[in-house]
Coordinates of C-alpha atoms in Angstrom, one line a residue:
Chain A
M1470 CA 8.3 41.6 5.9
T1471 CA 11.5 42.9 4.3
A1472 CA 11.3 43.6 0.6
H1473 CA 15.0 42.8 -0.1
A1474 CA 16.6 39.4 -0.2
P1475 CA 18.7 38.3 2.8
K1476 CA 22.3 39.0 2.4
N1477 CA 24.6 36.2 1.6
V1478 CA 27.1 36.7 4.4
F1479 CA 29.2 33.6 3.4
L1480 CA 29.6 34.9 -0.1
S1481 CA 30.3 38.5 0.9
M1482 CA 33.0 37.3 3.3
K1483 CA 34.6 35.4 0.5
N1484 CA 34.4 38.1 -2.1
R1485 CA 35.3 41.1 0.0
K1486 CA 37.8 39.1 2.0
L1487 CA 36.2 40.3 5.2
D1488 CA 37.6 38.9 8.4
S1489 CA 35.1 37.2 10.6
L1490 CA 34.7 40.0 13.1
T1491 CA 33.7 42.5 10.4
A1492 CA 31.2 40.0 9.1
L1493 CA 29.5 39.4 12.5
P1494 CA 26.9 42.2 12.3
E1495 CA 26.0 41.1 8.8
L1496 CA 25.4 37.5 10.0
S1497 CA 23.1 38.7 12.7
E1498 CA 21.3 41.0 10.2
A1499 CA 20.9 38.1 7.7
V1500 CA 19.5 35.9 10.4
E1501 CA 17.0 38.6 11.3
D1502 CA 16.0 39.1 7.7
I1503 CA 15.5 35.4 7.0
S1504 CA 13.6 34.9 10.2
I1505 CA 11.1 37.5 9.1
S1506 CA 10.8 36.5 5.5
Q1507 CA 11.0 32.7 5.7
G1508 CA 10.4 31.8 9.2
I1509 CA 12.6 31.0 12.3
Q1510 CA 13.4 27.5 11.0
A1511 CA 15.1 28.9 7.8
A1512 CA 17.1 31.3 10.0
Y1513 CA 18.2 28.4 12.2
N1514 CA 19.2 26.3 9.2
Y1515 CA 21.2 29.3 8.0
L1516 CA 23.2 29.2 11.2
L1517 CA 23.6 25.4 11.0
R1518 CA 25.1 25.9 7.6
A1519 CA 27.4 28.6 8.8
E1520 CA 28.8 26.2 11.4
V1521 CA 29.6 23.7 8.7
I1522 CA 30.9 26.3 6.2
F1523 CA 33.3 27.7 8.8
N1524 CA 34.4 24.2 9.8
L1525 CA 33.2 24.6 13.3
R1526 CA 31.8 21.0 13.3
K1527 CA 31.1 18.0 11.0
P1528 CA 27.8 18.1 9.1
S1529 CA 25.0 16.4 10.9
L1530 CA 22.6 13.9 9.5
A1531 CA 19.6 12.2 11.0
V1532 CA 17.9 9.1 9.5
Y1533 CA 14.3 8.3 10.6
D1534 CA 12.2 5.2 10.2
H1535 CA 9.2 4.4 12.3
A1536 CA 10.0 0.7 11.9
F1537 CA 13.6 0.6 12.9
H1538 CA 12.7 -1.6 15.9
F1539 CA 12.0 -4.6 13.8
I1540 CA 13.7 -6.4 10.9
G1541 CA 12.9 -5.3 7.4
G1542 CA 14.4 -4.8 4.0
A1543 CA 13.5 -1.1 3.9
Q1544 CA 15.2 -0.6 7.2
K1545 CA 18.3 -2.4 6.0
Y1546 CA 18.4 -0.1 3.0
G1547 CA 18.4 3.1 5.2
L1548 CA 20.9 1.8 7.6
T1549 CA 23.3 0.5 4.9
L1550 CA 23.1 4.0 3.4
I1551 CA 24.2 5.7 6.6
S1552 CA 26.8 3.1 7.3
A1553 CA 28.6 4.4 4.2
L1554 CA 28.4 8.0 5.5
Q1555 CA 29.7 7.5 9.0
D1556 CA 33.0 9.3 8.4
Q1557 CA 31.5 12.2 6.5
F1558 CA 28.6 13.0 8.9
D1559 CA 27.8 13.1 12.5
I1560 CA 24.8 10.6 12.3
T1561 CA 21.8 10.2 14.5
I1562 CA 19.3 7.3 14.0
I1563 CA 15.8 8.3 15.0
A1564 CA 13.5 5.5 16.1
N1565 CA 10.1 5.4 17.7
Q1566 CA 10.7 2.3 19.9
E1567 CA 13.8 1.1 21.8
V1568 CA 16.4 -0.4 19.6
R1569 CA 20.1 -1.1 20.1
H1570 CA 23.3 -1.0 18.0
E1571 CA 23.6 -4.8 18.7
D1572 CA 20.2 -5.3 17.1
F1573 CA 21.4 -3.7 13.8
S1574 CA 24.5 -5.8 14.0
D1575 CA 22.6 -9.0 14.5
W1576 CA 19.9 -8.3 12.0
Y1577 CA 21.8 -6.7 9.2
D1578 CA 25.5 -7.4 10.0
L1579 CA 26.1 -3.6 10.1
D1580 CA 28.5 -1.8 12.4
L1581 CA 26.8 1.5 13.2
S1582 CA 28.8 2.2 16.4
K1583 CA 29.7 5.7 15.2
C1584 CA 26.0 6.6 15.0
K1585 CA 23.9 7.8 17.9
I1586 CA 20.4 6.4 18.5
K1587 CA 17.6 8.7 19.6
V1588 CA 14.2 7.2 20.5
I1589 CA 11.2 9.6 20.1
K1590 CA 8.1 8.0 21.3
L1591 CA 4.9 9.1 19.7
P1592 CA 2.1 9.5 22.3
F1593 CA -0.7 8.7 19.7
F1594 CA 0.7 5.2 19.2
E1595 CA 2.0 4.7 22.7
E1596 CA -1.6 5.2 24.0
R1597 CA -2.8 2.5 21.7
K1598 CA 0.1 0.2 22.6
A1599 CA 0.9 -0.2 18.9
F1600 CA 4.1 -2.2 18.1
H1601 CA 3.6 -1.5 14.4
L1602 CA 3.2 2.3 13.9
D1603 CA 0.9 2.4 10.9
P1604 CA 0.6 5.8 9.3
A1605 CA -2.7 4.7 7.7
F1606 CA -4.4 5.4 11.0
I1607 CA -3.8 9.1 10.7
T1608 CA -6.6 10.8 8.9
H1609 CA -7.3 14.6 8.5
D1610 CA -9.4 14.6 11.7
V1611 CA -6.5 13.3 13.8
K1612 CA -3.6 15.7 14.8
N1613 CA -0.5 14.5 13.0
P1614 CA 1.6 12.6 15.5
F1615 CA 4.6 12.7 13.2
H1616 CA 5.0 16.5 13.7
L1617 CA 7.2 15.5 16.6
I1618 CA 9.6 14.0 14.2
S1619 CA 9.3 17.0 11.9
Q1620 CA 10.3 19.3 14.8
E1621 CA 13.3 17.0 15.5
S1622 CA 14.4 17.1 11.8
G1623 CA 15.1 20.8 12.1
H1624 CA 18.1 20.2 14.3
Y1625 CA 20.2 18.6 11.6
D1626 CA 21.9 19.7 8.4
V1627 CA 20.5 16.7 6.5
F1628 CA 17.4 14.8 7.3
V1629 CA 16.8 11.4 5.7
N1630 CA 13.3 9.9 6.0
N1631 CA 13.6 6.2 5.3
S1632 CA 10.1 5.2 6.3
M1633 CA 7.1 4.6 4.1
N1634 CA 5.6 7.7 5.7
E1635 CA 5.4 11.0 3.9
M1636 CA 3.6 12.6 6.8
V1637 CA 6.9 13.9 8.2
Y1638 CA 7.4 17.5 7.1
P1639 CA 11.1 18.1 6.7
L1640 CA 12.5 21.2 8.4
S1641 CA 16.2 20.7 7.7
H1642 CA 18.0 22.6 5.0
I1643 CA 18.6 19.5 3.0
S1644 CA 16.1 16.7 3.2
V1645 CA 15.9 13.3 1.5
L1646 CA 12.9 11.0 1.3
I1647 CA 13.7 7.4 0.5
C1648 CA 10.6 6.0 -1.1
H1649 CA 10.3 2.3 -1.0
F1650 CA 6.8 2.6 -2.5
P1651 CA 4.2 5.4 -2.7
E1652 CA 1.6 3.7 -0.5
R1653 CA -0.8 6.6 -0.2
R1654 CA -2.0 9.1 -2.7
P1655 CA -1.6 12.8 -1.9
Q1656 CA -4.1 13.5 0.9
S1657 CA -4.0 15.0 4.4
Y1658 CA -0.4 15.6 5.8
F1659 CA 1.2 14.7 2.4
Y1660 CA 4.7 16.3 2.3
A1661 CA 6.7 14.0 -0.1
D1662 CA 7.0 16.9 -2.6
Q1663 CA 8.5 19.1 0.1
Y1664 CA 11.8 17.1 0.3
T1665 CA 14.9 18.4 -1.5
Y1666 CA 15.5 14.9 -3.0
V1667 CA 13.4 11.8 -3.4
I1668 CA 15.3 8.5 -3.9
C1669 CA 13.5 5.4 -5.0
N1670 CA 14.5 1.8 -4.8
S1671 CA 13.4 0.4 -8.2
R1672 CA 12.1 1.4 -11.6
Y1673 CA 8.7 -0.1 -10.5
T1674 CA 8.6 2.3 -7.5
A1675 CA 9.6 5.3 -9.8
E1676 CA 6.8 4.4 -12.1
W1677 CA 4.2 4.5 -9.3
I1678 CA 5.7 7.7 -7.8
E1679 CA 5.0 9.3 -11.1
K1680 CA 1.5 7.8 -11.3
K1681 CA 0.4 8.5 -7.7
W1682 CA 2.4 11.6 -6.7
K1683 CA 2.8 13.2 -10.2
F1684 CA 6.5 13.9 -10.0
T1685 CA 9.7 12.2 -11.0
P1686 CA 12.0 11.0 -8.3
H1687 CA 15.5 12.6 -8.3
Q1688 CA 17.5 9.4 -7.9
H1689 CA 17.1 5.7 -8.5
L1690 CA 19.2 3.5 -6.2
Y1691 CA 18.7 -0.2 -6.1
P1692 CA 19.0 -1.6 -2.6
P1693 CA 22.3 -3.0 -1.4
V1694 CA 22.5 -6.8 -1.2
D1695 CA 25.5 -8.4 0.3
M1696 CA 24.8 -12.0 0.9
E1697 CA 27.4 -13.7 -1.3
S1698 CA 29.6 -16.0 0.7
A1699 CA 33.4 -15.6 0.5
E1700 CA 33.6 -19.4 0.4
T1701 CA 32.8 -21.2 -2.8
G1702 CA 31.8 -24.7 -3.7
F1703 CA 29.6 -25.3 -0.7
P1704 CA 27.5 -28.4 -1.2
K1705 CA 23.9 -27.8 -2.2
K1706 CA 21.1 -29.7 -0.7
K1707 CA 17.7 -30.6 -2.2
N1708 CA 16.1 -27.5 -0.6
I1709 CA 13.5 -25.1 -1.9
L1710 CA 13.8 -21.9 0.1
S1711 CA 11.5 -19.0 0.6
V1712 CA 12.7 -15.9 2.6
A1713 CA 10.0 -13.3 3.3
R1714 CA 8.4 -11.6 6.3
F1715 CA 5.3 -13.4 7.6
E1716 CA 2.9 -10.5 7.1
P1717 CA -0.3 -10.9 9.0
E1718 CA -2.2 -10.1 5.8
G1719 CA -0.4 -12.9 4.0
T1720 CA 0.9 -10.6 1.2
K1721 CA 4.0 -12.6 0.8
R1722 CA 2.0 -15.6 -0.2
Q1723 CA 3.6 -18.3 2.0
R1724 CA 0.2 -20.2 2.3
E1725 CA 0.0 -20.5 -1.5
M1726 CA 3.6 -21.8 -1.7
I1727 CA 2.9 -24.4 1.0
E1728 CA -0.2 -25.5 -0.8
T1729 CA 1.7 -25.9 -4.0
F1730 CA 4.5 -28.0 -2.4
M1731 CA 1.9 -30.1 -0.7
K1732 CA 0.1 -30.7 -4.0
L1733 CA 3.3 -31.8 -5.6
N1734 CA 3.9 -34.1 -2.7
R1735 CA 0.4 -35.6 -3.0
E1736 CA 0.2 -35.9 -6.8
W1737 CA 3.8 -36.9 -7.6
P1738 CA 5.6 -38.0 -4.5
E1739 CA 8.4 -39.7 -6.5
I1740 CA 9.6 -36.5 -8.0
V1741 CA 9.7 -34.6 -4.7
T1742 CA 11.5 -37.4 -2.8
G1743 CA 14.4 -35.9 -0.9
W1744 CA 13.3 -32.3 -1.4
T1745 CA 12.5 -30.0 1.6
F1746 CA 10.6 -26.7 1.5
I1747 CA 12.0 -24.2 4.0
L1748 CA 10.2 -21.0 4.8
A1749 CA 12.3 -18.4 6.6
G1750 CA 11.3 -14.9 7.7
G1751 CA 10.6 -12.4 10.4
S1752 CA 7.4 -12.1 12.3
N1753 CA 5.8 -10.0 15.0
P1754 CA 4.6 -11.9 18.1
N1755 CA 1.0 -13.2 18.0
N1756 CA 0.8 -13.4 14.2
P1757 CA -2.5 -15.2 13.3
Y1758 CA -1.3 -15.9 9.7
L1759 CA 1.8 -17.6 11.0
S1760 CA -0.1 -19.6 13.5
K1761 CA -2.3 -20.9 10.7
L1762 CA 0.7 -21.9 8.7
E1763 CA 2.2 -23.7 11.8
E1764 CA -1.1 -25.5 12.2
T1765 CA -1.1 -26.7 8.6
I1766 CA 2.4 -28.0 8.8
A1767 CA 1.8 -29.7 12.1
E1768 CA -1.2 -31.5 10.6
N1769 CA 1.0 -32.7 7.7
P1770 CA 4.2 -33.8 9.3
D1771 CA 5.3 -36.0 6.4
Q1772 CA 5.4 -33.2 3.9
N1773 CA 9.0 -32.0 4.5
I1774 CA 8.1 -28.4 5.2
E1775 CA 10.0 -26.4 7.8
L1776 CA 9.4 -22.9 9.2
K1777 CA 12.3 -20.8 10.4
I1778 CA 11.1 -17.7 12.3
N1779 CA 13.3 -14.7 13.1
V1780 CA 16.5 -16.7 12.4
P1781 CA 19.9 -15.0 13.0
I1782 CA 21.8 -13.8 10.0
T1783 CA 24.3 -16.6 10.3
E1784 CA 21.6 -19.3 10.0
L1785 CA 20.0 -17.4 7.1
K1786 CA 23.3 -17.4 5.3
S1787 CA 23.7 -21.1 5.7
L1788 CA 20.2 -21.6 4.4
Y1789 CA 21.0 -19.6 1.3
Q1790 CA 24.3 -21.5 0.7
E1791 CA 22.7 -24.9 1.1
S1792 CA 19.5 -24.4 -0.9
T1793 CA 19.1 -24.9 -4.6
I1794 CA 15.8 -23.3 -5.6
F1795 CA 14.2 -20.1 -4.4
W1796 CA 10.5 -19.4 -4.4
H1797 CA 9.0 -16.0 -4.1
L1798 CA 5.3 -15.4 -4.9
C1799 CA 4.7 -12.0 -3.4
G1800 CA 2.3 -10.3 -5.7
L1801 CA 0.4 -13.4 -6.9
T1802 CA -3.3 -12.6 -7.4
H1803 CA -2.8 -9.1 -5.9
E1804 CA -4.4 -6.2 -7.8
D1805 CA -3.1 -3.4 -5.6
P1806 CA 0.4 -2.3 -6.8
G1807 CA 1.5 -1.7 -3.2
E1808 CA 1.1 -5.4 -2.4
I1809 CA 3.4 -6.5 -5.2
E1810 CA 7.2 -6.7 -4.4
H1811 CA 8.6 -3.3 -4.9
F1812 CA 12.1 -4.7 -5.4
G1813 CA 12.8 -8.1 -3.9
M1814 CA 16.0 -8.1 -1.8
T1815 CA 15.7 -11.7 -0.7
T1816 CA 15.6 -12.8 -4.3
V1817 CA 18.9 -11.1 -5.0
E1818 CA 20.3 -12.6 -1.8
A1819 CA 19.3 -16.1 -3.0
M1820 CA 20.8 -15.4 -6.5
Q1821 CA 24.1 -14.3 -5.0
N1822 CA 24.2 -17.7 -3.4
K1823 CA 23.7 -19.6 -6.7
M1824 CA 20.1 -20.4 -6.1
V1825 CA 17.8 -20.5 -9.1
P1826 CA 14.9 -18.1 -8.4
I1827 CA 11.3 -18.9 -9.5
V1828 CA 9.4 -15.7 -8.7
Y1829 CA 6.2 -13.9 -9.4
D1830 CA 6.2 -12.0 -12.7
G1831 CA 5.5 -8.5 -11.5
G1832 CA 6.8 -5.4 -9.7
G1833 CA 10.5 -5.0 -9.0
L1834 CA 11.1 -8.8 -9.5
R1835 CA 10.9 -8.2 -13.3
E1836 CA 14.0 -6.0 -13.0
I1837 CA 15.9 -8.7 -11.1
V1838 CA 15.0 -12.0 -12.8
D1839 CA 15.4 -12.4 -16.5
H1840 CA 13.1 -15.3 -17.5
G1841 CA 15.0 -18.3 -18.8
L1842 CA 18.4 -16.6 -18.4
N1843 CA 18.9 -16.6 -14.6
G1844 CA 15.7 -17.9 -13.3
F1845 CA 12.0 -18.0 -14.1
R1846 CA 9.1 -15.6 -13.6
V1847 CA 5.6 -17.1 -13.1
Q1848 CA 2.1 -15.8 -13.0
S1849 CA 0.4 -18.7 -11.4
K1850 CA 0.9 -21.7 -9.1
A1851 CA 0.7 -24.0 -12.1
E1852 CA 3.6 -22.2 -13.7
L1853 CA 5.5 -22.4 -10.4
L1854 CA 5.0 -26.2 -10.5
E1855 CA 5.9 -26.4 -14.1
W1856 CA 9.3 -24.7 -13.7
T1857 CA 10.1 -26.4 -10.4
I1858 CA 9.6 -29.8 -12.0
T1859 CA 11.7 -28.7 -14.9
L1860 CA 14.5 -27.9 -12.5
F1861 CA 14.0 -31.1 -10.5
R1862 CA 14.5 -33.0 -13.8
D1863 CA 17.4 -31.1 -15.3
Q1864 CA 20.5 -30.7 -13.2
T1865 CA 22.5 -29.1 -16.1
L1866 CA 19.9 -26.4 -16.4
V1867 CA 20.1 -25.8 -12.6
Q1868 CA 23.9 -25.4 -12.9
K1869 CA 23.7 -23.0 -15.8
L1870 CA 21.0 -20.8 -14.4
S1871 CA 22.6 -20.7 -10.9
Q1872 CA 25.8 -19.4 -12.4
S1873 CA 24.0 -16.7 -14.4
A1874 CA 21.9 -15.8 -11.4
Q1875 CA 25.0 -15.1 -9.3
E1876 CA 26.5 -12.9 -12.0
K1877 CA 23.3 -10.9 -12.3
A1878 CA 23.0 -10.5 -8.5
R1879 CA 26.5 -9.1 -8.2
T1880 CA 25.3 -5.9 -9.8
Y1881 CA 23.4 -5.1 -6.6
A1882 CA 26.4 -5.6 -4.3
R1883 CA 26.8 -3.4 -1.3
K1884 CA 30.1 -1.9 -2.5
K1885 CA 28.4 -0.6 -5.6
F1886 CA 25.5 0.8 -3.6
E1887 CA 27.9 2.5 -1.2
G1888 CA 29.8 4.0 -4.1
R1889 CA 26.6 5.5 -5.5
V1890 CA 25.5 6.8 -2.1
K1891 CA 28.9 8.5 -1.5
V1892 CA 28.7 10.2 -4.9
F1893 CA 25.1 11.4 -4.2
F1894 CA 25.9 12.7 -0.7
D1895 CA 29.2 14.3 -1.8
E1896 CA 27.1 16.4 -4.2
I1897 CA 24.8 17.3 -1.3
L1898 CA 27.7 18.4 0.9
K1899 CA 29.2 20.4 -2.0
R1900 CA 25.9 22.2 -2.4
M1901 CA 25.5 22.8 1.3
T1902 CA 29.0 24.1 2.0
S1903 CA 29.7 26.1 -1.1
P1904 CA 29.0 29.8 -0.5
D1905 CA 28.8 30.3 -4.3
V1906 CA 25.6 28.3 -4.7
F1907 CA 24.1 29.6 -1.5
K1908 CA 20.4 29.7 -1.5
T1909 CA 18.4 30.2 1.7
Chain B
M992 CA 36.4 29.5 20.6
D993 CA 36.7 32.4 18.1
E994 CA 34.3 35.4 17.9
R995 CA 32.5 33.9 14.9
A996 CA 31.7 30.7 16.7
K997 CA 30.6 32.6 19.8
E998 CA 28.3 34.8 17.7
I999 CA 26.8 31.8 15.9
R1000 CA 26.2 30.1 19.1
R1001 CA 24.6 33.1 20.6
L1002 CA 22.3 33.5 17.7
K1003 CA 21.4 29.8 17.7
E1004 CA 20.6 29.9 21.4
T1005 CA 18.2 32.9 20.8
L1006 CA 16.5 31.0 18.0
D1007 CA 16.4 27.8 20.0
K1008 CA 14.4 29.5 22.7
K1009 CA 12.0 30.9 20.2
I1010 CA 11.6 27.5 18.5
A1011 CA 11.0 25.8 21.8
E1012 CA 8.0 28.1 22.3
I1013 CA 6.5 27.4 18.9
H1014 CA 4.5 24.2 18.5
D1015 CA 3.0 25.0 15.2
L1016 CA 5.0 23.9 12.1
E1017 CA 3.4 26.5 9.9
E1018 CA 4.6 29.2 12.2
L1019 CA 8.1 27.8 12.1
V1020 CA 8.3 27.9 8.3
N1021 CA 6.1 31.0 7.9
K1022 CA 3.8 29.3 5.4
D1023 CA 0.8 27.0 5.1
I1024 CA 2.0 23.4 4.9
D1025 CA -1.3 21.5 4.6
R1026 CA -3.1 21.4 1.3
T1027 CA -6.2 19.7 -0.2
F1028 CA -5.8 17.2 -3.0
P1029 CA -8.3 15.8 -5.6
S1030 CA -9.3 12.1 -5.5
P1031 CA -8.7 10.7 -9.0
V1032 CA -11.2 7.8 -8.6
E1033 CA -10.5 6.6 -12.2
E1034 CA -6.9 5.8 -11.2
F1035 CA -7.9 3.9 -8.0
S1036 CA -7.1 0.2 -7.4
E1037 CA -9.8 -2.1 -6.1
K1038 CA -8.4 -1.7 -2.6
E1039 CA -8.4 2.1 -2.8
L1040 CA -12.0 2.1 -4.2
T1041 CA -13.3 0.0 -1.3
T1042 CA -11.8 2.5 1.2
Y1043 CA -13.1 5.4 -0.9
I1044 CA -16.7 4.0 -1.1
R1045 CA -16.7 3.3 2.6
E1046 CA -15.7 6.9 3.4
C1047 CA -18.3 8.3 1.0
L1048 CA -21.0 6.2 2.4
S1049 CA -20.3 7.2 6.0
S1050 CA -20.3 10.9 5.0
I1051 CA -23.7 10.4 3.2
D1052 CA -25.0 8.8 6.5
I1053 CA -24.1 11.9 8.4
D1054 CA -26.0 14.2 6.0
L1055 CA -28.9 11.8 5.5
E1056 CA -31.4 13.3 8.0
F1057 CA -30.4 16.9 7.6
K1058 CA -33.1 19.5 8.4
P1059 CA -32.4 23.0 9.6
D1060 CA -32.9 23.5 13.3
I1061 CA -34.7 26.8 14.0
R1062 CA -33.9 26.6 17.7
A1063 CA -30.3 27.4 16.8
I1064 CA -31.5 30.9 16.0
T1065 CA -30.5 33.2 18.8
S1066 CA -29.5 36.8 19.3
H1067 CA -27.1 38.6 21.7
R1068 CA -29.1 41.9 21.5
K1069 CA -30.7 42.8 24.8
T1070 CA -34.0 44.4 23.9
L1071 CA -34.3 43.9 20.1
G1072 CA -33.1 40.4 20.3
K1073 CA -36.3 38.6 21.4
P1074 CA -38.6 40.1 18.7
I1075 CA -36.0 39.5 16.0
V1076 CA -35.5 35.9 17.0
F1077 CA -39.3 35.4 17.2
L1078 CA -39.8 36.9 13.8
K1079 CA -37.0 34.9 12.2
R1080 CA -38.2 31.7 13.8
A1081 CA -41.8 32.4 12.7
F1082 CA -40.7 33.2 9.2
L1083 CA -38.5 30.1 8.9
E1084 CA -41.2 27.9 10.5
T1085 CA -43.7 29.0 7.9
T1086 CA -41.3 28.6 5.1
F1087 CA -40.1 25.2 6.3
R1088 CA -43.7 24.0 6.7
S1089 CA -44.2 24.7 3.0
I1090 CA -41.0 23.0 2.0
D1091 CA -41.3 20.2 4.5
S1092 CA -42.9 17.8 2.0
F1093 CA -40.1 18.5 -0.4
L1094 CA -37.5 17.9 2.4
D1095 CA -39.2 14.7 3.4
K1096 CA -39.0 13.5 -0.2
Q1097 CA -35.3 14.4 -0.3
I1098 CA -34.6 12.6 2.9
H1099 CA -36.5 9.5 1.6
F1100 CA -34.4 9.8 -1.6
N1101 CA -31.1 10.0 0.4
R1102 CA -32.0 7.0 2.4
Q1103 CA -32.9 5.0 -0.8
I1104 CA -29.6 6.1 -2.5
S1105 CA -27.6 5.1 0.6
A1106 CA -29.4 1.7 0.8
L1107 CA -28.9 1.2 -3.0
C1108 CA -25.2 1.9 -2.7
R1109 CA -24.9 -0.6 0.1
A1110 CA -26.8 -3.2 -1.8
L1111 CA -24.6 -2.7 -4.9
L1112 CA -21.5 -2.9 -2.8
L1113 CA -22.7 -6.2 -1.3
R1114 CA -23.5 -7.6 -4.7
T1115 CA -20.0 -6.6 -5.9
S1116 CA -18.5 -8.3 -2.9
H1117 CA -20.5 -11.5 -3.5
S1118 CA -19.5 -11.5 -7.1
R1119 CA -15.9 -11.0 -6.2
E1120 CA -16.1 -13.9 -3.7
R1121 CA -17.6 -16.1 -6.4
M1122 CA -14.9 -15.0 -8.9
K1123 CA -12.2 -15.8 -6.4
Q1124 CA -13.6 -19.3 -5.9
I1125 CA -13.8 -19.9 -9.6
E1126 CA -10.2 -18.6 -10.0
E1127 CA -9.1 -21.0 -7.3
R1128 CA -10.8 -23.9 -9.1
I1129 CA -9.2 -23.0 -12.4
S1130 CA -5.9 -22.6 -10.7
G1131 CA -6.2 -26.1 -9.2
C1132 CA -7.0 -27.5 -12.6
E1133 CA -4.0 -25.8 -14.2
E1134 CA -1.8 -27.2 -11.4
N1135 CA -3.1 -30.7 -12.0
L1136 CA -2.5 -30.2 -15.8
A1137 CA 1.0 -29.1 -15.2
I1138 CA 1.8 -32.2 -13.1
L1139 CA 0.1 -34.5 -15.6
K1140 CA 1.9 -32.9 -18.5
N1141 CA 5.2 -33.5 -16.8
K1142 CA 4.4 -37.0 -15.8
L1143 CA 3.6 -37.7 -19.4
E1144 CA 6.9 -36.2 -20.6
N1145 CA 8.6 -38.3 -17.9
L1146 CA 7.0 -41.5 -19.2
R1147 CA 7.9 -40.6 -22.8
S1148 CA 11.5 -40.0 -22.0
G1149 CA 11.7 -43.2 -19.9
P1150 CA 14.2 -46.1 -20.5
E1151 CA 14.6 -47.0 -24.1
P1152 CA 13.5 -50.7 -24.0
L1153 CA 10.3 -49.6 -22.1
K1154 CA 9.6 -46.9 -24.7
N1155 CA 10.0 -49.3 -27.7
R1156 CA 8.1 -52.2 -26.1
P1157 CA 5.3 -53.2 -28.5
T1158 CA 1.9 -52.7 -27.1
V1159 CA 0.5 -55.7 -28.8
R1160 CA 2.4 -59.1 -28.8
P1161 CA 2.9 -60.1 -32.5
L1162 CA 1.3 -63.3 -33.6
K1163 CA 3.5 -66.3 -34.2

């Protein structure tokens, strides 16, 4: 090991006004020094930085998510983030299963044509034919399958880990972990604290990062939500809408909402007359929870309940525009903080379309809905009924709340998110390309 | 391509080759990356506790019947090995015989503790199930109450003539 610190070739070139040829032996020497003292990867990162500093190429960025191959709010977050950076960076999207640009366009209305897609299959999950790559399967007695992604991360200037998976050790010079929620406590293969920056999606998530991981995230960026229609004055129908993934564990509480609507239908049919309850959301194939809901609805055809599974974005937009009330009970009767909504993107989408939200009083939803001002927060099915009936009976209140809801929801607009992302990554680029602040 | 770019590319290619041969992340970064962390049980949620208890119980099960195996004692020495192994085994066998009764008691205790933990876990699970049922019943009652309350309000705010209608017809 060398006792002295590696030479800052970039800085010495600047200060001594050396031409590139004179500096070449120093570069080689610095690479050697770093390689010995900090490992080969650090030396490699040094060269990657040199290429960017000397304008030999655009900085490269990779974004990884083990769930890019299906629709999800977290995935939309990561992809919207990189869509704002397509001009500044040479971007690669790393997925574990086949996915196409067209899918991203269909699912999230995002044009990512300037980004490359690289699929890295993980043998551990391939052998098990797993569609959903659950990091919870990986314990200390299993070899970390995500090391393949770690190795790949070392080929980029910036590596962004967008997945709820802190088992990927970042090798790039700058690394960013987007934490949608700290699911696991620090245990085997925990590397969240090894990232240069940690971004979180809500104050609720930030609070749990501090509680579980014992550090404060560097940046708080609310998810981008851009569901507001350019057209105004679209006619509203007597629809109650729920938009959430049909999780096999039932964490989004669709069953409870169906039960509540059916109870209202049974106990007070006059007040529900003309109202329809629509549940939209994505689902994996062969979902037993969804099958059970389908069964319940089929057994009660007169209840005016409809299921819309994996609908395209255009249909979803229409549903938002036409519906009046939005129900979201994710978190109800859950004790585990991870099963409570970490933010609640669909609630904001509904509010942007002048829907009045009635949501569970917990998690990130508390940051979105101000009780009585732009919607209602409830802690039980009884309260859900109470406020729904209030809205059924008071059209003036619906008008007032829907207007306030739209105004509040505009604070989460995609343009604002993109602006914040650009500021953040500009700072990263500045740090990366400035010889003055060079640190290996 | 200028000299600088060529030199960087050359150095990168050299490192690329080295990196391709290394499959261990720790070797790449020249430090240990895996650490051990404490388990702050007092901070755990119900879900985390369930997993934690399950893991603890399975590790107790592994150690439950533990008794040292004297057959594992061997020696690589050619001539001296056999007598050394014989003496060691004889010594340990005598010692173990005297502590066998204590070990048996310990094993019995371990088994009882393991069984007790399972029973307590089962009792907790039964209690939670009952609590869930009661909560659902209370929730049902609250829902009915909410509907009835609103029905009543609806009746009270009904049409004016209906509201003011005398309940008892006045006598002529």
